[in-house]
């Protein structure tokens, strides 16, 4: 999925099997740590006209992690959501939920430069949960 920024840049997010996704200096997660048969989330910020990779990172843990929703916060933060099969998805101390049950839904707010996490939490109940949409005012 993709979202257009006010200045003409584009943010893309999704999931990849690739262990060669291009990441940028200081990326939140510079290398894929899941197996070659597991997808992992990826987020990238492209400059206007898509001619420059401004920031790029993997997002996830050691199992399958799929980003299925993307929104841009007015302050430049990137909000992603989806579902995770990883017990080690990066979560923040103030997370709504830290307990992993099975294929958890998640929501995460990433720094504009994709070097860190502002907020990340599992969301859902006591079985498989998935997040498919986001809205940021």
CSV table of N, CA, C and O in Angstrom, one decimal:
chain,number,residue,atom,x,y,z
A,1,UNK,N,0.8,-1.2,0.0
A,1,UNK,CA,0.0,0.0,0.0
A,1,UNK,C,0.9,1.2,0.0
A,1,UNK,O,2.1,1.1,0.3
A,2,UNK,N,0.3,2.4,-0.3
A,2,UNK,CA,1.1,3.6,-0.4
A,2,UNK,C,0.2,4.8,0.0
A,2,UNK,O,-1.0,4.8,-0.1
A,3,UNK,N,0.9,5.8,0.5
A,3,UNK,CA,0.3,7.1,0.9
A,3,UNK,C,1.1,8.2,0.4
A,3,UNK,O,2.3,8.2,0.5
A,4,UNK,N,0.4,9.2,-0.1
A,4,UNK,CA,1.1,10.4,-0.6
A,4,UNK,C,1.2,11.4,0.5
A,4,UNK,O,0.3,11.7,1.2
A,5,UNK,N,2.4,12.0,0.6
A,5,UNK,CA,2.7,13.0,1.6
A,5,UNK,C,2.4,14.4,1.0
A,5,UNK,O,2.5,14.6,-0.2
A,6,UNK,N,2.1,15.4,1.9
A,6,UNK,CA,1.8,16.7,1.4
A,6,UNK,C,2.9,17.3,0.5
A,6,UNK,O,2.6,18.0,-0.5
A,7,UNK,N,4.2,17.0,0.7
A,7,UNK,CA,5.3,17.6,-0.1
A,7,UNK,C,5.6,16.8,-1.4
A,7,UNK,O,6.5,17.1,-2.1
A,8,UNK,N,4.8,15.8,-1.6
A,8,UNK,CA,4.9,15.0,-2.9
A,8,UNK,C,5.7,13.7,-2.7
A,8,UNK,O,5.8,12.9,-3.6
A,9,UNK,N,6.2,13.5,-1.5
A,9,UNK,CA,6.8,12.2,-1.2
A,9,UNK,C,5.8,11.1,-1.1
A,9,UNK,O,4.6,11.3,-1.0
A,10,UNK,N,6.3,9.8,-1.1
A,10,UNK,CA,5.4,8.7,-1.0
A,10,UNK,C,5.9,7.7,0.0
A,10,UNK,O,7.1,7.5,0.1
A,11,UNK,N,5.0,7.2,0.9
A,11,UNK,CA,5.4,6.2,1.8
A,11,UNK,C,4.7,4.9,1.4
A,11,UNK,O,3.5,4.9,1.0
A,12,UNK,N,5.5,3.9,1.3
A,12,UNK,CA,5.0,2.5,0.9
A,12,UNK,C,5.2,1.6,2.1
A,12,UNK,O,6.2,1.7,2.9
A,13,UNK,N,4.3,0.7,2.3
A,13,UNK,CA,4.4,-0.4,3.3
A,13,UNK,C,3.8,-1.6,2.8
A,13,UNK,O,2.9,-1.6,2.0
A,14,UNK,N,4.3,-2.7,3.3
A,14,UNK,CA,3.7,-4.0,3.0
A,14,UNK,C,4.6,-5.1,3.6
A,14,UNK,O,5.1,-4.9,4.7
A,15,UNK,N,4.8,-6.2,2.9
A,15,UNK,CA,5.5,-7.3,3.5
A,15,UNK,C,6.4,-7.9,2.4
A,15,UNK,O,6.0,-7.8,1.2
A,16,UNK,N,7.5,-8.5,2.7
A,16,UNK,CA,8.4,-9.1,1.8
A,16,UNK,C,9.0,-10.4,2.3
A,16,UNK,O,9.2,-10.6,3.5
A,17,UNK,N,9.3,-11.3,1.3
A,17,UNK,CA,10.1,-12.5,1.6
A,17,UNK,C,11.6,-12.1,1.5
A,17,UNK,O,12.5,-12.9,2.0
A,18,UNK,N,12.0,-11.0,0.9
A,18,UNK,CA,13.3,-10.7,0.5
A,18,UNK,C,14.2,-10.5,1.7
A,18,UNK,O,13.9,-9.8,2.6
A,19,UNK,N,15.4,-11.0,1.7
A,19,UNK,CA,16.4,-10.7,2.7
A,19,UNK,C,17.4,-9.6,2.1
A,19,UNK,O,18.4,-9.2,2.7
A,20,UNK,N,17.0,-9.0,1.0
A,20,UNK,CA,17.7,-7.9,0.4
A,20,UNK,C,16.9,-6.6,0.2
A,20,UNK,O,17.2,-5.8,-0.7
A,21,UNK,N,15.9,-6.4,1.0
A,21,UNK,CA,15.1,-5.2,1.0
A,21,UNK,C,16.1,-4.1,1.3
A,21,UNK,O,16.9,-4.2,2.2
A,22,UNK,N,16.1,-3.0,0.5
A,22,UNK,CA,17.0,-1.9,0.8
A,22,UNK,C,16.6,-1.1,2.0
A,22,UNK,O,15.5,-0.6,2.1
A,23,UNK,N,17.5,-1.1,3.0
A,23,UNK,CA,17.3,-0.3,4.2
A,23,UNK,C,18.3,0.8,4.2
A,23,UNK,O,19.3,0.8,3.5
A,24,UNK,N,18.0,1.8,5.0
A,24,UNK,CA,18.8,3.0,5.1
A,24,UNK,C,19.6,3.1,6.4
A,24,UNK,O,19.3,2.4,7.4
A,25,UNK,N,20.6,3.9,6.4
A,25,UNK,CA,21.5,4.1,7.6
A,25,UNK,C,20.6,4.4,8.8
A,25,UNK,O,19.8,5.2,8.8
A,26,UNK,N,20.9,3.6,9.9
A,26,UNK,CA,20.2,3.8,11.1
A,26,UNK,C,18.8,3.3,11.2
A,26,UNK,O,18.0,3.6,12.1
A,27,UNK,N,18.4,2.4,10.2
A,27,UNK,CA,17.1,1.9,10.1
A,27,UNK,C,16.7,1.1,11.4
A,27,UNK,O,17.5,0.5,12.1
A,28,UNK,N,15.4,1.2,11.8
A,28,UNK,CA,14.9,0.5,12.9
A,28,UNK,C,15.3,-1.0,12.9
A,28,UNK,O,15.8,-1.5,13.9
A,29,UNK,N,15.2,-1.6,11.8
A,29,UNK,CA,15.6,-3.0,11.6
A,29,UNK,C,16.2,-3.1,10.2
A,29,UNK,O,15.6,-3.1,9.2
A,30,UNK,N,17.5,-3.3,10.2
A,30,UNK,CA,18.3,-3.2,8.9
A,30,UNK,C,18.3,-4.6,8.2
A,30,UNK,O,18.6,-4.6,7.0
A,31,UNK,N,18.1,-5.7,9.0
A,31,UNK,CA,18.2,-7.0,8.3
A,31,UNK,C,17.0,-7.8,8.7
A,31,UNK,O,16.3,-7.7,9.7
A,32,UNK,N,16.7,-8.8,7.8
A,32,UNK,CA,15.5,-9.7,8.0
A,32,UNK,C,16.0,-10.8,8.9
A,32,UNK,O,17.0,-11.4,8.7
A,33,UNK,N,15.2,-11.0,10.0
A,33,UNK,CA,15.6,-12.1,10.9
A,33,UNK,C,14.7,-13.3,10.9
A,33,UNK,O,15.0,-14.3,11.6
A,34,UNK,N,13.7,-13.2,10.1
A,34,UNK,CA,12.8,-14.4,10.0
A,34,UNK,C,13.3,-15.3,8.9
A,34,UNK,O,14.2,-14.9,8.1
A,35,UNK,N,12.7,-16.5,8.8
A,35,UNK,CA,13.2,-17.5,7.8
A,35,UNK,C,12.9,-17.0,6.4
A,35,UNK,O,12.0,-16.2,6.2
A,36,UNK,N,13.4,-17.7,5.4
A,36,UNK,CA,13.2,-17.4,4.0
A,36,UNK,C,11.8,-17.7,3.6
A,36,UNK,O,11.3,-17.2,2.6
A,37,UNK,N,11.1,-18.5,4.4
A,37,UNK,CA,9.7,-18.8,4.1
A,37,UNK,C,8.7,-18.0,4.8
A,37,UNK,O,7.5,-18.1,4.6
A,38,UNK,N,9.2,-17.0,5.6
A,38,UNK,CA,8.3,-16.1,6.3
A,38,UNK,C,8.4,-14.7,5.7
A,38,UNK,O,9.5,-14.2,5.5
A,39,UNK,N,7.3,-14.0,5.6
A,39,UNK,CA,7.3,-12.6,5.2
A,39,UNK,C,7.6,-11.8,6.4
A,39,UNK,O,7.3,-12.2,7.6
A,40,UNK,N,8.1,-10.6,6.2
A,40,UNK,CA,8.3,-9.6,7.2
A,40,UNK,C,7.9,-8.3,6.7
A,40,UNK,O,7.9,-8.0,5.5
A,41,UNK,N,7.4,-7.4,7.6
A,41,UNK,CA,7.0,-6.1,7.2
A,41,UNK,C,8.1,-5.2,6.7
A,41,UNK,O,9.2,-5.4,7.1
A,42,UNK,N,7.7,-4.3,5.8
A,42,UNK,CA,8.7,-3.3,5.3
A,42,UNK,C,8.0,-2.0,5.1
A,42,UNK,O,6.8,-1.9,4.8
A,43,UNK,N,8.7,-0.9,5.4
A,43,UNK,CA,8.2,0.4,5.2
A,43,UNK,C,9.3,1.3,4.6
A,43,UNK,O,10.5,1.2,5.0
A,44,UNK,N,8.9,2.1,3.6
A,44,UNK,CA,9.9,3.0,3.0
A,44,UNK,C,9.3,4.3,2.7
A,44,UNK,O,8.1,4.4,2.3
A,45,UNK,N,10.1,5.4,2.8
A,45,UNK,CA,9.7,6.7,2.5
A,45,UNK,C,10.5,7.1,1.2
A,45,UNK,O,11.7,7.1,1.3
A,46,UNK,N,9.8,7.5,0.2
A,46,UNK,CA,10.4,7.9,-1.1
A,46,UNK,C,10.3,9.4,-1.2
A,46,UNK,O,9.3,10.0,-0.8
A,47,UNK,N,11.3,10.0,-1.9
A,47,UNK,CA,11.2,11.5,-2.1
A,47,UNK,C,10.2,11.8,-3.2
A,47,UNK,O,9.6,10.9,-3.8
A,48,UNK,N,10.0,13.1,-3.5
A,48,UNK,CA,9.0,13.5,-4.6
A,48,UNK,C,9.4,12.8,-5.9
A,48,UNK,O,10.6,12.6,-6.2
A,49,UNK,N,8.4,12.3,-6.6
A,49,UNK,CA,8.6,11.6,-7.9
A,49,UNK,C,9.2,10.2,-7.7
A,49,UNK,O,9.5,9.6,-8.6
A,50,UNK,N,9.4,9.8,-6.4
A,50,UNK,CA,9.9,8.5,-6.2
A,50,UNK,C,11.3,8.2,-6.6
A,50,UNK,O,11.7,7.1,-6.8
A,51,UNK,N,12.1,9.3,-6.7
A,51,UNK,CA,13.4,9.2,-7.3
A,51,UNK,C,14.5,8.9,-6.2
A,51,UNK,O,15.7,8.7,-6.5
A,52,UNK,N,14.1,9.1,-4.9
A,52,UNK,CA,15.1,8.9,-3.9
A,52,UNK,C,14.6,8.1,-2.7
A,52,UNK,O,13.4,8.3,-2.3
A,53,UNK,N,15.3,7.1,-2.2
A,53,UNK,CA,14.9,6.4,-1.0
A,53,UNK,C,15.4,7.2,0.2
A,53,UNK,O,16.6,7.3,0.5
A,54,UNK,N,14.4,7.8,0.8
A,54,UNK,CA,14.7,8.7,2.0
A,54,UNK,C,15.0,7.9,3.2
A,54,UNK,O,15.9,8.2,4.0
A,55,UNK,N,14.1,6.9,3.5
A,55,UNK,CA,14.3,6.1,4.7
A,55,UNK,C,13.6,4.8,4.4
A,55,UNK,O,12.6,4.7,3.7
A,56,UNK,N,14.1,3.7,4.9
A,56,UNK,CA,13.6,2.4,4.7
A,56,UNK,C,14.0,1.4,5.8
A,56,UNK,O,15.1,1.4,6.3
A,57,UNK,N,13.1,0.5,6.2
A,57,UNK,CA,13.3,-0.4,7.3
A,57,UNK,C,12.5,-1.7,7.1
A,57,UNK,O,11.4,-1.6,6.5
A,58,UNK,N,12.9,-2.7,7.7
A,58,UNK,CA,12.1,-3.9,7.9
A,58,UNK,C,11.3,-3.6,9.2
A,58,UNK,O,11.7,-2.8,10.0
A,59,UNK,N,10.1,-4.3,9.4
A,59,UNK,CA,9.4,-4.2,10.7
A,59,UNK,C,8.9,-5.6,11.0
A,59,UNK,O,8.1,-6.1,10.3
A,60,UNK,N,9.3,-6.1,12.2
A,60,UNK,CA,8.8,-7.4,12.6
A,60,UNK,C,9.7,-8.1,13.5
A,60,UNK,O,10.7,-7.5,14.0
A,61,UNK,N,9.4,-9.3,13.8
A,61,UNK,CA,10.2,-10.2,14.7
A,61,UNK,C,10.8,-11.3,13.9
A,61,UNK,O,11.2,-11.2,12.8
A,62,UNK,N,10.8,-12.5,14.6
A,62,UNK,CA,11.5,-13.7,14.0
A,62,UNK,C,10.5,-14.6,13.3
A,62,UNK,O,11.0,-15.7,12.8
A,63,UNK,N,9.3,-14.3,13.1
A,63,UNK,CA,8.3,-15.1,12.4
A,63,UNK,C,7.6,-14.3,11.3
A,63,UNK,O,8.1,-13.2,11.0
A,64,UNK,N,6.5,-14.7,10.8
A,64,UNK,CA,5.8,-13.9,9.8
A,64,UNK,C,5.1,-12.7,10.4
A,64,UNK,O,4.5,-12.8,11.5
A,65,UNK,N,5.3,-11.6,9.7
A,65,UNK,CA,4.7,-10.3,10.2
A,65,UNK,C,4.3,-9.6,8.9
A,65,UNK,O,5.1,-9.2,8.1
A,66,UNK,N,3.0,-9.3,8.8
A,66,UNK,CA,2.4,-8.7,7.6
A,66,UNK,C,1.8,-7.4,8.0
A,66,UNK,O,1.0,-7.2,8.9
A,67,UNK,N,2.2,-6.3,7.2
A,67,UNK,CA,1.7,-5.0,7.3
A,67,UNK,C,0.5,-4.9,6.3
A,67,UNK,O,0.7,-5.1,5.1
A,68,UNK,N,-0.7,-4.7,6.8
A,68,UNK,CA,-1.9,-4.6,6.0
A,68,UNK,C,-2.6,-3.3,6.0
A,68,UNK,O,-3.6,-3.1,5.3
A,69,UNK,N,-2.0,-2.3,6.8
A,69,UNK,CA,-2.7,-1.0,6.8
A,69,UNK,C,-1.6,0.0,7.0
A,69,UNK,O,-0.6,-0.2,7.7
A,70,UNK,N,-1.8,1.2,6.5
A,70,UNK,CA,-0.9,2.3,6.5
A,70,UNK,C,-1.6,3.6,6.6
A,70,UNK,O,-2.6,3.8,6.0
A,71,UNK,N,-1.1,4.5,7.5
A,71,UNK,CA,-1.6,5.9,7.6
A,71,UNK,C,-0.5,6.8,8.0
A,71,UNK,O,0.5,6.4,8.6
A,72,UNK,N,-0.6,8.1,7.6
A,72,UNK,CA,0.4,9.1,7.9
A,72,UNK,C,-0.2,10.0,8.9
A,72,UNK,O,-1.3,10.6,8.7
A,73,UNK,N,0.6,10.3,10.0
A,73,UNK,CA,0.2,11.2,11.0
A,73,UNK,C,0.6,12.6,10.5
A,73,UNK,O,1.6,12.8,9.8
A,74,UNK,N,-0.2,13.6,10.8
A,74,UNK,CA,0.2,15.0,10.4
A,74,UNK,C,1.6,15.4,10.8
A,74,UNK,O,2.2,16.3,10.1
A,75,UNK,N,2.2,14.9,11.9
A,75,UNK,CA,3.5,15.3,12.3
A,75,UNK,C,4.6,14.5,11.5
A,75,UNK,O,5.8,14.7,11.8
A,76,UNK,N,4.2,13.7,10.6
A,76,UNK,CA,5.2,12.9,9.8
A,76,UNK,C,5.4,11.5,10.2
A,76,UNK,O,6.1,10.7,9.5
A,77,UNK,N,4.9,11.1,11.4
A,77,UNK,CA,5.1,9.7,11.8
A,77,UNK,C,4.3,8.8,10.9
A,77,UNK,O,3.3,9.2,10.3
A,78,UNK,N,4.7,7.6,10.8
A,78,UNK,CA,4.1,6.6,10.0
A,78,UNK,C,3.5,5.5,10.8
A,78,UNK,O,4.1,4.9,11.7
A,79,UNK,N,2.2,5.3,10.6
A,79,UNK,CA,1.4,4.4,11.4
A,79,UNK,C,1.1,3.2,10.6
A,79,UNK,O,0.6,3.3,9.4
A,80,UNK,N,1.5,2.0,11.1
A,80,UNK,CA,1.3,0.7,10.3
A,80,UNK,C,0.5,-0.2,11.2
A,80,UNK,O,0.6,-0.1,12.5
A,81,UNK,N,-0.2,-1.2,10.6
A,81,UNK,CA,-0.9,-2.2,11.4
A,81,UNK,C,-1.0,-3.5,10.6
A,81,UNK,O,-0.7,-3.4,9.4
A,82,UNK,N,-1.3,-4.5,11.2
A,82,UNK,CA,-1.4,-5.8,10.5
A,82,UNK,C,-1.5,-7.0,11.5
A,82,UNK,O,-2.2,-6.8,12.5
A,83,UNK,N,-0.8,-8.0,11.2
A,83,UNK,CA,-0.8,-9.2,12.1
A,83,UNK,C,0.6,-9.8,12.1
A,83,UNK,O,1.3,-9.7,11.2
A,84,UNK,N,0.8,-10.4,13.3
A,84,UNK,CA,2.1,-10.9,13.6
A,84,UNK,C,2.1,-12.3,14.1
A,84,UNK,O,1.2,-12.7,14.9
A,85,UNK,N,3.0,-13.2,13.6
A,85,UNK,CA,3.2,-14.5,14.2
A,85,UNK,C,4.4,-14.5,15.1
A,85,UNK,O,4.8,-15.6,15.5
A,86,UNK,N,4.9,-13.4,15.4
A,86,UNK,CA,6.2,-13.3,16.2
A,86,UNK,C,5.9,-12.9,17.6
A,86,UNK,O,5.3,-11.9,17.9
A,87,UNK,N,6.5,-13.7,18.5
A,87,UNK,CA,6.4,-13.5,19.9
A,87,UNK,C,7.3,-12.3,20.3
A,87,UNK,O,7.2,-11.8,21.4
A,88,UNK,N,8.2,-12.0,19.4
A,88,UNK,CA,9.2,-10.9,19.7
A,88,UNK,C,9.1,-9.7,18.8
A,88,UNK,O,10.0,-9.0,18.5
A,89,UNK,N,7.8,-9.4,18.4
A,89,UNK,CA,7.5,-8.2,17.7
A,89,UNK,C,8.0,-7.0,18.6
A,89,UNK,O,7.8,-7.1,19.8
A,90,UNK,N,8.7,-6.0,18.0
A,90,UNK,CA,9.1,-4.9,18.9
A,90,UNK,C,7.9,-4.1,19.4
A,90,UNK,O,7.1,-3.6,18.7
A,91,UNK,N,7.8,-4.1,20.8
A,91,UNK,CA,6.7,-3.4,21.4
A,91,UNK,C,7.3,-2.4,22.4
A,91,UNK,O,8.4,-2.5,22.8
A,92,UNK,N,6.5,-1.3,22.6
A,92,UNK,CA,7.0,-0.3,23.5
A,92,UNK,C,6.5,-0.6,25.0
A,92,UNK,O,5.5,-1.3,25.1
A,93,UNK,N,7.1,0.0,26.0
A,93,UNK,CA,6.8,-0.3,27.4
A,93,UNK,C,5.3,0.1,27.7
A,93,UNK,O,4.7,-0.5,28.5
A,94,UNK,N,4.8,1.1,27.0
A,94,UNK,CA,3.4,1.5,27.2
A,94,UNK,C,2.4,0.8,26.3
A,94,UNK,O,1.2,1.2,26.2
A,95,UNK,N,2.7,-0.3,25.8
A,95,UNK,CA,1.8,-1.1,24.9
A,95,UNK,C,0.5,-1.4,25.6
A,95,UNK,O,0.5,-1.8,26.8
A,96,UNK,N,-0.5,-1.4,24.8
A,96,UNK,CA,-1.8,-1.8,25.3
A,96,UNK,C,-1.8,-3.3,25.7
A,96,UNK,O,-2.3,-3.7,26.8
A,97,UNK,N,-1.1,-4.1,24.9
A,97,UNK,CA,-1.0,-5.5,25.1
A,97,UNK,C,0.3,-6.0,24.8
A,97,UNK,O,0.8,-5.7,23.7
A,98,UNK,N,1.0,-6.8,25.6
A,98,UNK,CA,2.3,-7.3,25.3
A,98,UNK,C,2.2,-8.9,25.2
A,98,UNK,O,3.2,-9.5,24.8
A,99,UNK,N,1.1,-9.5,25.7
A,99,UNK,CA,1.0,-10.9,25.7
A,99,UNK,C,0.7,-11.4,24.3
A,99,UNK,O,-0.2,-11.0,23.6
A,100,UNK,N,1.5,-12.4,23.8
A,100,UNK,CA,1.3,-13.0,22.5
A,100,UNK,C,0.5,-14.3,22.7
A,100,UNK,O,0.8,-15.1,23.6
A,101,UNK,N,-0.6,-14.4,22.0
A,101,UNK,CA,-1.4,-15.6,22.1
A,101,UNK,C,-1.3,-16.4,20.8
A,101,UNK,O,-0.7,-17.5,20.8
A,102,UNK,N,-1.7,-15.9,19.7
A,102,UNK,CA,-1.6,-16.6,18.4
A,102,UNK,C,-1.9,-15.6,17.3
A,102,UNK,O,-3.0,-15.0,17.3
A,103,UNK,N,-1.0,-15.4,16.3
A,103,UNK,CA,-1.3,-14.5,15.2
A,103,UNK,C,-2.0,-13.2,15.6
A,103,UNK,O,-3.1,-13.0,15.3
A,104,UNK,N,-1.2,-12.4,16.3
A,104,UNK,CA,-1.8,-11.2,17.0
A,104,UNK,C,-1.9,-10.0,16.0
A,104,UNK,O,-1.0,-9.8,15.1
A,105,UNK,N,-3.0,-9.3,16.1
A,105,UNK,CA,-3.1,-8.0,15.4
A,105,UNK,C,-2.1,-7.1,16.1
A,105,UNK,O,-1.7,-7.2,17.3
A,106,UNK,N,-1.6,-6.1,15.4
A,106,UNK,CA,-0.7,-5.1,16.0
A,106,UNK,C,-0.9,-3.7,15.3
A,106,UNK,O,-1.5,-3.6,14.2
A,107,UNK,N,-0.5,-2.7,16.1
A,107,UNK,CA,-0.5,-1.3,15.5
A,107,UNK,C,0.9,-0.7,16.0
A,107,UNK,O,1.3,-1.0,17.2
A,108,UNK,N,1.5,0.0,15.2
A,108,UNK,CA,2.8,0.7,15.5
A,108,UNK,C,2.9,2.0,14.9
A,108,UNK,O,2.5,2.2,13.7
A,109,UNK,N,3.4,3.0,15.6
A,109,UNK,CA,3.7,4.3,15.1
A,109,UNK,C,5.2,4.5,15.1
A,109,UNK,O,5.9,4.4,16.1
A,110,UNK,N,5.7,4.7,13.8
A,110,UNK,CA,7.2,4.7,13.6
A,110,UNK,C,7.6,6.2,13.4
A,110,UNK,O,6.9,7.0,12.9
A,111,UNK,N,8.8,6.4,13.9
A,111,UNK,CA,9.4,7.8,13.7
A,111,UNK,C,9.4,8.1,12.2
A,111,UNK,O,9.6,7.3,11.4
A,112,UNK,N,9.3,9.4,11.9
A,112,UNK,CA,9.3,9.8,10.5
A,112,UNK,C,10.6,9.3,9.7
A,112,UNK,O,10.5,9.0,8.5
A,113,UNK,N,11.7,9.2,10.4
A,113,UNK,CA,13.0,8.8,9.7
A,113,UNK,C,13.2,7.3,9.7
A,113,UNK,O,14.2,6.8,9.3
A,114,UNK,N,12.2,6.6,10.3
A,114,UNK,CA,12.2,5.1,10.4
A,114,UNK,C,13.4,4.5,11.1
A,114,UNK,O,13.8,3.4,10.9
A,115,UNK,N,13.9,5.3,12.1
A,115,UNK,CA,15.0,4.8,12.9
A,115,UNK,C,14.5,4.3,14.3
A,115,UNK,O,15.3,3.7,15.0
A,116,UNK,N,13.2,4.4,14.6
A,116,UNK,CA,12.7,3.9,15.9
A,116,UNK,C,11.2,3.9,15.9
A,116,UNK,O,10.5,4.3,15.0
A,117,UNK,N,10.7,3.4,17.0
A,117,UNK,CA,9.3,3.2,17.3
A,117,UNK,C,8.8,4.2,18.3
A,117,UNK,O,9.4,4.3,19.4
A,118,UNK,N,7.8,4.9,18.0
A,118,UNK,CA,7.1,5.8,19.0
A,118,UNK,C,6.1,5.0,19.9
A,118,UNK,O,6.0,5.3,21.1
A,119,UNK,N,5.5,4.0,19.3
A,119,UNK,CA,4.5,3.2,20.0
A,119,UNK,C,4.3,1.9,19.2
A,119,UNK,O,4.2,1.9,18.0
A,120,UNK,N,4.2,0.8,19.9
A,120,UNK,CA,3.9,-0.4,19.3
A,120,UNK,C,3.2,-1.4,20.3
A,120,UNK,O,3.6,-1.5,21.4
A,121,UNK,N,2.1,-2.0,19.8
A,121,UNK,CA,1.4,-2.9,20.7
A,121,UNK,C,0.7,-4.0,19.9
A,121,UNK,O,0.3,-3.8,18.7
A,122,UNK,N,0.5,-5.2,20.5
A,122,UNK,CA,-0.4,-6.2,20.0
A,122,UNK,C,-1.8,-5.6,20.3
A,122,UNK,O,-2.0,-4.9,21.3
A,123,UNK,N,-2.8,-6.0,19.5
A,123,UNK,CA,-4.2,-5.6,19.7
A,123,UNK,C,-5.0,-6.9,19.4
A,123,UNK,O,-4.7,-7.6,18.5
A,124,UNK,N,-6.1,-7.1,20.2
A,124,UNK,CA,-6.9,-8.2,19.9
A,124,UNK,C,-7.3,-9.0,21.1
A,124,UNK,O,-7.2,-8.5,22.3
A,125,UNK,N,-7.9,-10.2,20.9
A,125,UNK,CA,-8.4,-11.0,22.0
A,125,UNK,C,-7.6,-12.2,22.2
A,125,UNK,O,-6.3,-12.2,22.2
A,126,UNK,N,-8.2,-13.4,22.4
A,126,UNK,CA,-7.5,-14.6,22.8
A,126,UNK,C,-7.4,-15.6,21.7
A,126,UNK,O,-7.1,-16.8,21.9
A,127,UNK,N,-7.5,-15.2,20.4
A,127,UNK,CA,-7.2,-16.1,19.3
A,127,UNK,C,-6.6,-15.2,18.2
A,127,UNK,O,-6.0,-14.2,18.4
A,128,UNK,N,-6.7,-15.7,17.0
A,128,UNK,CA,-6.1,-15.0,15.8
A,128,UNK,C,-6.8,-13.6,15.6
A,128,UNK,O,-8.0,-13.6,15.6
A,129,UNK,N,-6.0,-12.6,15.5
A,129,UNK,CA,-6.5,-11.2,15.3
A,129,UNK,C,-5.7,-10.6,14.2
A,129,UNK,O,-4.5,-10.8,14.0
A,130,UNK,N,-6.4,-9.8,13.4
A,130,UNK,CA,-5.8,-9.0,12.3
A,130,UNK,C,-6.3,-7.6,12.2
A,130,UNK,O,-7.5,-7.4,12.4
A,131,UNK,N,-5.5,-6.7,11.8
A,131,UNK,CA,-5.9,-5.3,11.6
A,131,UNK,C,-5.8,-5.0,10.1
A,131,UNK,O,-4.7,-5.3,9.6
A,132,UNK,N,-6.9,-4.5,9.5
A,132,UNK,CA,-6.9,-4.3,8.1
A,132,UNK,C,-7.0,-2.8,7.7
A,132,UNK,O,-6.9,-2.6,6.5
A,133,UNK,N,-7.3,-1.9,8.6
A,133,UNK,CA,-7.5,-0.5,8.2
A,133,UNK,C,-7.1,0.4,9.4
A,133,UNK,O,-7.1,0.0,10.5
A,134,UNK,N,-6.7,1.6,9.0
A,134,UNK,CA,-6.3,2.6,10.0
A,134,UNK,C,-6.9,4.0,9.5
A,134,UNK,O,-7.1,4.2,8.3
A,135,UNK,N,-7.1,4.8,10.5
A,135,UNK,CA,-7.5,6.2,10.1
A,135,UNK,C,-6.8,7.1,11.2
A,135,UNK,O,-6.9,6.9,12.3
A,136,UNK,N,-6.1,8.1,10.7
A,136,UNK,CA,-5.4,9.1,11.5
A,136,UNK,C,-6.0,10.4,11.2
A,136,UNK,O,-6.0,10.8,10.0
A,137,UNK,N,-6.5,11.2,12.2
A,137,UNK,CA,-7.1,12.5,11.9
A,137,UNK,C,-6.1,13.5,11.5
A,137,UNK,O,-4.9,13.4,11.7
